[in-house]
Amino acid sequence: DGGITQSPKYLFRKEGQNVTLSCEQNLNHDAMYWYRQDPGQGLRLIYYSQIVNDFQKGDIAEGYSVSREKKESFPLTVTSAQKNPTAFYLCASSLGADSPLHFGNGTRLTVT
Amino acid sequence: GIQVEQSPPDLILQEGANSTLRCNFSDSVNNLQWFHQNPWGQLINLFYIPSGTKQNGRLSATTVATERYSLLYISSSQTTDSGVYFCAVKDTGRRALTFGSGTRLQVQP
């Protein structure tokens, strides 16, 4: 079955540590996205990539980094510079910028 | 950037009731989508509807792009309809969707 796989589902880290969230898709989509969701709120865009080896900052990119070395993969690193990293992180993909968006099941990150 | 407002923020229904959720946006859009987030956090794409009307079972959506709003209709609601409904839009100046803050729906048996 085609879809978007995010791992792990839950992640716990100590403050000051970098952590990488995995996102893999087998939908053959060109565009991939990372969104952050805080409790009771909407989604905010962290980074997006329209094509391999290219990515752009979203609205809240500070403290995060990404890479897009393969079409199928778009990992997100939460660095120690991110002031409030505890959140629900959602990866998404679409055929193009104006195509329906499909989401993975998310990773809940807790930093203490 | 573009502003997206959803109303009402919260809605409680009895099973079998109908409801209308609204999404207002502040600028012209070329992409509008509705999503349902279930209580476990999964987001499902309901409609891709930059203009016009679409129906899928008990759900339908209408976007009037010239007046900058979209409506999501839920008929004969079921408890499984509970969750948060998000509207997301994209204008021509951006390459990604901007989400509203959602409408939290609770359907009681």
PDB file of C-alpha atoms in Angstrom:
ATOM      1  CA  ASP A   1       0.000   0.000   0.000  1.00  0.00           C
ATOM      2  CA  GLY A   2       1.216   3.481  -0.814  1.00  0.00           C
ATOM      3  CA  GLY A   3       1.588   5.923   2.010  1.00  0.00           C
ATOM      4  CA  ILE A   4       3.721   8.079   4.246  1.00  0.00           C
ATOM      5  CA  THR A   5       5.600   6.501   7.127  1.00  0.00           C
ATOM      6  CA  GLN A   6       6.797   8.537  10.079  1.00  0.00           C
ATOM      7  CA  SER A   7       8.941   7.041  12.773  1.00  0.00           C
ATOM      8  CA  PRO A   8       9.078   6.770  15.659  1.00  0.00           C
ATOM      9  CA  LYS A   9       5.516   7.402  16.857  1.00  0.00           C
ATOM     10  CA  TYR A  10       6.749   8.724  20.237  1.00  0.00           C
ATOM     11  CA  LEU A  11      10.163  10.217  20.953  1.00  0.00           C
ATOM     12  CA  PHE A  12      11.653  11.403  24.217  1.00  0.00           C
ATOM     13  CA  ARG A  13      14.826  13.449  24.452  1.00  0.00           C
ATOM     14  CA  LYS A  14      16.753  15.468  26.977  1.00  0.00           C
ATOM     15  CA  GLU A  15      17.126  19.195  26.502  1.00  0.00           C
ATOM     16  CA  GLY A  16      20.246  20.089  24.540  1.00  0.00           C
ATOM     17  CA  GLN A  17      20.198  17.007  22.311  1.00  0.00           C
ATOM     18  CA  ASN A  18      19.539  17.065  18.587  1.00  0.00           C
ATOM     19  CA  VAL A  19      16.952  14.590  17.328  1.00  0.00           C
ATOM     20  CA  THR A  20      16.022  13.450  13.820  1.00  0.00           C
ATOM     21  CA  LEU A  21      12.489  12.517  12.790  1.00  0.00           C
ATOM     22  CA  SER A  22      12.073  10.175   9.863  1.00  0.00           C
ATOM     23  CA  CYS A  23       9.594  10.594   6.991  1.00  0.00           C
ATOM     24  CA  GLU A  24       9.411   8.205   4.036  1.00  0.00           C
ATOM     25  CA  GLN A  25       6.836   8.110   1.236  1.00  0.00           C
ATOM     26  CA  ASN A  26       6.235   5.616  -1.567  1.00  0.00           C
ATOM     27  CA  LEU A  27       3.601   7.662  -3.378  1.00  0.00           C
ATOM     28  CA  ASN A  28       6.104   8.976  -5.929  1.00  0.00           C
ATOM     29  CA  HIS A  29       5.249  12.517  -4.828  1.00  0.00           C
ATOM     30  CA  ASP A  30       7.602  15.342  -5.716  1.00  0.00           C
ATOM     31  CA  ALA A  31       6.653  17.685  -2.860  1.00  0.00           C
ATOM     32  CA  MET A  32       7.153  16.992   0.832  1.00  0.00           C
ATOM     33  CA  TYR A  33       6.394  19.099   3.916  1.00  0.00           C
ATOM     34  CA  TRP A  34       6.926  19.268   7.653  1.00  0.00           C
ATOM     35  CA  TYR A  35       4.307  20.822   9.911  1.00  0.00           C
ATOM     36  CA  ARG A  36       4.243  21.319  13.665  1.00  0.00           C
ATOM     37  CA  GLN A  37       1.094  21.141  15.778  1.00  0.00           C
ATOM     38  CA  ASP A  38       0.829  22.347  19.375  1.00  0.00           C
ATOM     39  CA  PRO A  39      -2.059  21.255  21.623  1.00  0.00           C
ATOM     40  CA  GLY A  40      -5.394  22.745  20.564  1.00  0.00           C
ATOM     41  CA  GLN A  41      -3.886  24.611  17.635  1.00  0.00           C
ATOM     42  CA  GLY A  42      -3.615  24.399  13.876  1.00  0.00           C
ATOM     43  CA  LEU A  43      -0.618  23.289  11.850  1.00  0.00           C
ATOM     44  CA  ARG A  44       2.348  25.543  11.171  1.00  0.00           C
ATOM     45  CA  LEU A  45       4.778  25.025   8.298  1.00  0.00           C
ATOM     46  CA  ILE A  46       8.411  24.296   9.213  1.00  0.00           C
ATOM     47  CA  TYR A  47      10.058  23.361   5.899  1.00  0.00           C
ATOM     48  CA  TYR A  48       9.000  22.163   2.487  1.00  0.00           C
ATOM     49  CA  SER A  49      10.666  20.656  -0.566  1.00  0.00           C
ATOM     50  CA  GLN A  50       9.305  20.771  -4.094  1.00  0.00           C
ATOM     51  CA  ILE A  51      12.028  18.610  -5.603  1.00  0.00           C
ATOM     52  CA  VAL A  52      15.051  16.510  -4.661  1.00  0.00           C
ATOM     53  CA  ASN A  53      18.060  18.483  -3.387  1.00  0.00           C
ATOM     54  CA  ASP A  54      15.965  21.625  -2.880  1.00  0.00           C
ATOM     55  CA  PHE A  55      14.044  22.821   0.158  1.00  0.00           C
ATOM     56  CA  GLN A  56      12.654  26.083   1.497  1.00  0.00           C
ATOM     57  CA  LYS A  57      12.028  27.520   4.958  1.00  0.00           C
ATOM     58  CA  GLY A  58       8.458  27.747   6.130  1.00  0.00           C
ATOM     59  CA  ASP A  59       6.989  30.045   8.757  1.00  0.00           C
ATOM     60  CA  ILE A  60       8.771  28.583  11.814  1.00  0.00           C
ATOM     61  CA  ALA A  61      12.080  27.164  10.507  1.00  0.00           C
ATOM     62  CA  GLU A  62      14.328  28.472  13.297  1.00  0.00           C
ATOM     63  CA  GLY A  63      15.902  25.631  15.251  1.00  0.00           C
ATOM     64  CA  TYR A  64      15.123  23.010  12.586  1.00  0.00           C
ATOM     65  CA  SER A  65      17.013  21.569   9.618  1.00  0.00           C
ATOM     66  CA  VAL A  66      16.091  19.203   6.780  1.00  0.00           C
ATOM     67  CA  SER A  67      17.618  17.354   3.847  1.00  0.00           C
ATOM     68  CA  ARG A  68      16.127  15.961   0.634  1.00  0.00           C
ATOM     69  CA  GLU A  69      18.724  13.628  -0.869  1.00  0.00           C
ATOM     70  CA  LYS A  70      16.140  11.151  -2.136  1.00  0.00           C
ATOM     71  CA  LYS A  71      12.658  11.666  -3.537  1.00  0.00           C
ATOM     72  CA  GLU A  72      11.211   9.243  -0.966  1.00  0.00           C
ATOM     73  CA  SER A  73      12.793  10.725   2.144  1.00  0.00           C
ATOM     74  CA  PHE A  74      12.573  14.068   3.969  1.00  0.00           C
ATOM     75  CA  PRO A  75      14.063  13.817   7.491  1.00  0.00           C
ATOM     76  CA  LEU A  76      13.655  16.653   9.984  1.00  0.00           C
ATOM     77  CA  THR A  77      16.287  17.433  12.627  1.00  0.00           C
ATOM     78  CA  VAL A  78      15.167  19.309  15.722  1.00  0.00           C
ATOM     79  CA  THR A  79      18.266  21.032  17.032  1.00  0.00           C
ATOM     80  CA  SER A  80      19.110  22.241  20.515  1.00  0.00           C
ATOM     81  CA  ALA A  81      18.498  25.788  19.227  1.00  0.00           C
ATOM     82  CA  GLN A  82      14.742  25.143  19.022  1.00  0.00           C
ATOM     83  CA  LYS A  83      13.387  26.805  22.169  1.00  0.00           C
ATOM     84  CA  ASN A  84      10.145  24.834  22.563  1.00  0.00           C
ATOM     85  CA  PRO A  85      10.588  21.532  20.706  1.00  0.00           C
ATOM     86  CA  THR A  86       7.887  19.527  22.482  1.00  0.00           C
ATOM     87  CA  ALA A  87       5.097  19.147  19.908  1.00  0.00           C
ATOM     88  CA  PHE A  88       3.358  16.854  17.429  1.00  0.00           C
ATOM     89  CA  TYR A  89       5.262  16.756  14.120  1.00  0.00           C
ATOM     90  CA  LEU A  90       3.470  15.873  10.896  1.00  0.00           C
ATOM     91  CA  CYS A  91       5.056  15.031   7.565  1.00  0.00           C
ATOM     92  CA  ALA A  92       3.043  15.369   4.361  1.00  0.00           C
ATOM     93  CA  SER A  93       3.474  14.942   0.643  1.00  0.00           C
ATOM     94  CA  SER A  94       1.718  15.891  -2.582  1.00  0.00           C
ATOM     95  CA  LEU A  95       2.213  15.344  -6.282  1.00  0.00           C
ATOM     96  CA  GLY A  96       2.756  19.077  -6.701  1.00  0.00           C
ATOM     97  CA  ALA A  97       2.142  22.337  -4.866  1.00  0.00           C
ATOM     98  CA  ASP A  98      -1.495  22.444  -6.028  1.00  0.00           C
ATOM     99  CA  SER A  99      -2.380  18.798  -5.481  1.00  0.00           C
ATOM    100  CA  PRO A 100      -4.168  17.124  -2.574  1.00  0.00           C
ATOM    101  CA  LEU A 101      -1.991  16.860   0.523  1.00  0.00           C
ATOM    102  CA  HIS A 102      -1.530  13.524   2.306  1.00  0.00           C
ATOM    103  CA  PHE A 103      -0.198  13.141   5.842  1.00  0.00           C
ATOM    104  CA  GLY A 104       1.754  10.569   7.802  1.00  0.00           C
ATOM    105  CA  ASN A 105       0.566   9.558  11.278  1.00  0.00           C
ATOM    106  CA  GLY A 106       2.906  11.950  13.047  1.00  0.00           C
ATOM    107  CA  THR A 107       5.640  11.824  15.687  1.00  0.00           C
ATOM    108  CA  ARG A 108       5.016  13.117  19.224  1.00  0.00           C
ATOM    109  CA  LEU A 109       8.262  14.601  20.515  1.00  0.00           C
ATOM    110  CA  THR A 110       8.743  15.315  24.202  1.00  0.00           C
ATOM    111  CA  VAL A 111      11.856  17.150  25.355  1.00  0.00           C
ATOM    112  CA  THR A 112      12.544  17.443  29.095  1.00  0.00           C
TER     113      THR A 112
ATOM    114  CA  GLY B   1       0.508  36.324   4.736  1.00  0.00           C
ATOM    115  CA  ILE B   2      -2.959  34.958   4.097  1.00  0.00           C
ATOM    116  CA  GLN B   3      -5.284  34.669   7.104  1.00  0.00           C
ATOM    117  CA  VAL B   4      -7.632  31.712   7.596  1.00  0.00           C
ATOM    118  CA  GLU B   5     -10.514  31.869  10.069  1.00  0.00           C
ATOM    119  CA  GLN B   6     -12.703  28.912  10.917  1.00  0.00           C
ATOM    120  CA  SER B   7     -16.018  28.952  12.723  1.00  0.00           C
ATOM    121  CA  PRO B   8     -17.366  27.847  15.046  1.00  0.00           C
ATOM    122  CA  PRO B   9     -14.298  26.884  17.105  1.00  0.00           C
ATOM    123  CA  ASP B  10     -16.264  24.201  18.940  1.00  0.00           C
ATOM    124  CA  LEU B  11     -19.446  22.308  18.094  1.00  0.00           C
ATOM    125  CA  ILE B  12     -21.377  19.645  19.976  1.00  0.00           C
ATOM    126  CA  LEU B  13     -24.027  17.645  18.117  1.00  0.00           C
ATOM    127  CA  GLN B  14     -26.345  14.788  18.815  1.00  0.00           C
ATOM    128  CA  GLU B  15     -25.933  11.803  16.522  1.00  0.00           C
ATOM    129  CA  GLY B  16     -28.040  12.252  13.405  1.00  0.00           C
ATOM    130  CA  ALA B  17     -27.882  16.056  13.353  1.00  0.00           C
ATOM    131  CA  ASN B  18     -26.568  18.144  10.451  1.00  0.00           C
ATOM    132  CA  SER B  19     -23.898  20.847  10.681  1.00  0.00           C
ATOM    133  CA  THR B  20     -22.140  23.502   8.636  1.00  0.00           C
ATOM    134  CA  LEU B  21     -18.528  24.527   9.215  1.00  0.00           C
ATOM    135  CA  ARG B  22     -17.198  27.733   7.727  1.00  0.00           C
ATOM    136  CA  CYS B  23     -13.768  28.829   6.494  1.00  0.00           C
ATOM    137  CA  ASN B  24     -13.050  32.475   5.622  1.00  0.00           C
ATOM    138  CA  PHE B  25      -9.791  33.529   4.006  1.00  0.00           C
ATOM    139  CA  SER B  26      -8.264  36.937   3.466  1.00  0.00           C
ATOM    140  CA  ASP B  27      -6.914  36.737  -0.098  1.00  0.00           C
ATOM    141  CA  SER B  28      -7.399  34.991  -3.431  1.00  0.00           C
ATOM    142  CA  VAL B  29      -6.513  31.312  -3.352  1.00  0.00           C
ATOM    143  CA  ASN B  30      -5.710  28.689  -5.966  1.00  0.00           C
ATOM    144  CA  ASN B  31      -5.840  25.747  -3.587  1.00  0.00           C
ATOM    145  CA  LEU B  32      -8.231  24.961  -0.721  1.00  0.00           C
ATOM    146  CA  GLN B  33      -8.480  21.666   1.128  1.00  0.00           C
ATOM    147  CA  TRP B  34     -10.511  20.317   4.043  1.00  0.00           C
ATOM    148  CA  PHE B  35      -9.056  17.799   6.491  1.00  0.00           C
ATOM    149  CA  HIS B  36     -10.382  15.744   9.389  1.00  0.00           C
ATOM    150  CA  GLN B  37      -8.082  14.995  12.334  1.00  0.00           C
ATOM    151  CA  ASN B  38      -9.320  12.074  14.431  1.00  0.00           C
ATOM    152  CA  PRO B  39      -8.789  11.833  18.195  1.00  0.00           C
ATOM    153  CA  TRP B  40      -5.543   9.874  17.605  1.00  0.00           C
ATOM    154  CA  GLY B  41      -4.041  12.676  15.553  1.00  0.00           C
ATOM    155  CA  GLN B  42      -4.403  11.195  12.075  1.00  0.00           C
ATOM    156  CA  LEU B  43      -5.174  13.760   9.366  1.00  0.00           C
ATOM    157  CA  ILE B  44      -7.347  12.661   6.455  1.00  0.00           C
ATOM    158  CA  ASN B  45      -7.852  14.727   3.340  1.00  0.00           C
ATOM    159  CA  LEU B  46     -11.593  15.207   2.798  1.00  0.00           C
ATOM    160  CA  PHE B  47     -11.765  17.561  -0.161  1.00  0.00           C
ATOM    161  CA  TYR B  48      -9.541  19.384  -2.599  1.00  0.00           C
ATOM    162  CA  ILE B  49     -11.891  22.226  -3.555  1.00  0.00           C
ATOM    163  CA  PRO B  50     -10.424  25.565  -4.738  1.00  0.00           C
ATOM    164  CA  SER B  51     -13.857  26.372  -6.218  1.00  0.00           C
ATOM    165  CA  GLY B  52     -17.264  24.826  -6.778  1.00  0.00           C
ATOM    166  CA  THR B  53     -19.070  22.046  -4.949  1.00  0.00           C
ATOM    167  CA  LYS B  54     -18.144  18.443  -4.228  1.00  0.00           C
ATOM    168  CA  GLN B  55     -19.862  15.635  -2.370  1.00  0.00           C
ATOM    169  CA  ASN B  56     -18.550  12.468  -0.785  1.00  0.00           C
ATOM    170  CA  GLY B  57     -21.194  10.431   0.999  1.00  0.00           C
ATOM    171  CA  ARG B  58     -22.561  12.398   3.947  1.00  0.00           C
ATOM    172  CA  LEU B  59     -20.016  15.155   3.481  1.00  0.00           C
ATOM    173  CA  SER B  60     -20.085  17.929   0.953  1.00  0.00           C
ATOM    174  CA  ALA B  61     -18.120  21.144   0.482  1.00  0.00           C
ATOM    175  CA  THR B  62     -18.638  24.391  -1.372  1.00  0.00           C
ATOM    176  CA  THR B  63     -16.041  27.081  -2.079  1.00  0.00           C
ATOM    177  CA  VAL B  64     -17.049  30.536  -3.308  1.00  0.00           C
ATOM    178  CA  ALA B  65     -13.612  31.834  -4.230  1.00  0.00           C
ATOM    179  CA  THR B  66     -14.826  35.295  -5.304  1.00  0.00           C
ATOM    180  CA  GLU B  67     -16.314  35.851  -1.818  1.00  0.00           C
ATOM    181  CA  ARG B  68     -13.385  34.166  -0.026  1.00  0.00           C
ATOM    182  CA  TYR B  69     -15.160  31.461   1.916  1.00  0.00           C
ATOM    183  CA  SER B  70     -15.740  27.730   1.956  1.00  0.00           C
ATOM    184  CA  LEU B  71     -18.351  25.619   3.724  1.00  0.00           C
ATOM    185  CA  LEU B  72     -18.186  21.998   4.851  1.00  0.00           C
ATOM    186  CA  TYR B  73     -21.529  20.259   5.373  1.00  0.00           C
ATOM    187  CA  ILE B  74     -21.882  17.160   7.508  1.00  0.00           C
ATOM    188  CA  SER B  75     -25.248  15.414   7.323  1.00  0.00           C
ATOM    189  CA  SER B  76     -26.630  12.712   9.607  1.00  0.00           C
ATOM    190  CA  SER B  77     -23.580  12.996  11.859  1.00  0.00           C
ATOM    191  CA  GLN B  78     -22.095   9.895  13.497  1.00  0.00           C
ATOM    192  CA  THR B  79     -19.855   9.551  16.539  1.00  0.00           C
ATOM    193  CA  THR B  80     -16.984   8.681  14.199  1.00  0.00           C
ATOM    194  CA  ASP B  81     -17.254  12.192  12.740  1.00  0.00           C
ATOM    195  CA  SER B  82     -15.834  13.557  16.006  1.00  0.00           C
ATOM    196  CA  GLY B  83     -12.462  15.267  15.833  1.00  0.00           C
ATOM    197  CA  VAL B  84     -11.071  18.499  14.448  1.00  0.00           C
ATOM    198  CA  TYR B  85     -11.845  19.795  10.970  1.00  0.00           C
ATOM    199  CA  PHE B  86      -9.206  21.976   9.340  1.00  0.00           C
ATOM    200  CA  CYS B  87      -9.437  24.224   6.332  1.00  0.00           C
ATOM    201  CA  ALA B  88      -6.148  24.970   4.543  1.00  0.00           C
ATOM    202  CA  VAL B  89      -5.511  27.400   1.699  1.00  0.00           C
ATOM    203  CA  LYS B  90      -2.731  28.458  -0.629  1.00  0.00           C
ATOM    204  CA  ASP B  91      -2.408  31.710  -2.515  1.00  0.00           C
ATOM    205  CA  THR B  92      -0.288  32.144  -5.616  1.00  0.00           C
ATOM    206  CA  GLY B  93       2.563  33.686  -3.610  1.00  0.00           C
ATOM    207  CA  ARG B  94       3.207  30.550  -1.544  1.00  0.00           C
ATOM    208  CA  ARG B  95       4.208  26.998  -2.283  1.00  0.00           C
ATOM    209  CA  ALA B  96       2.514  25.386   0.714  1.00  0.00           C
ATOM    210  CA  LEU B  97      -0.839  25.373   2.514  1.00  0.00           C
ATOM    211  CA  THR B  98      -1.711  27.669   5.423  1.00  0.00           C
ATOM    212  CA  PHE B  99      -4.000  26.045   7.983  1.00  0.00           C
ATOM    213  CA  GLY B 100      -6.819  27.535  10.015  1.00  0.00           C
ATOM    214  CA  SER B 101      -7.107  26.825  13.724  1.00  0.00           C
ATOM    215  CA  GLY B 102      -9.837  24.245  13.178  1.00  0.00           C
ATOM    216  CA  THR B 103     -13.370  23.434  14.339  1.00  0.00           C
ATOM    217  CA  ARG B 104     -13.521  20.839  17.114  1.00  0.00           C
ATOM    218  CA  LEU B 105     -16.611  18.651  16.618  1.00  0.00           C
ATOM    219  CA  GLN B 106     -18.018  16.302  19.215  1.00  0.00           C
ATOM    220  CA  VAL B 107     -20.878  14.026  18.188  1.00  0.00           C
ATOM    221  CA  GLN B 108     -22.708  12.504  21.134  1.00  0.00           C
ATOM    222  CA  PRO B 109     -24.644   9.221  20.924  1.00  0.00           C
TER     223      PRO B 109
END
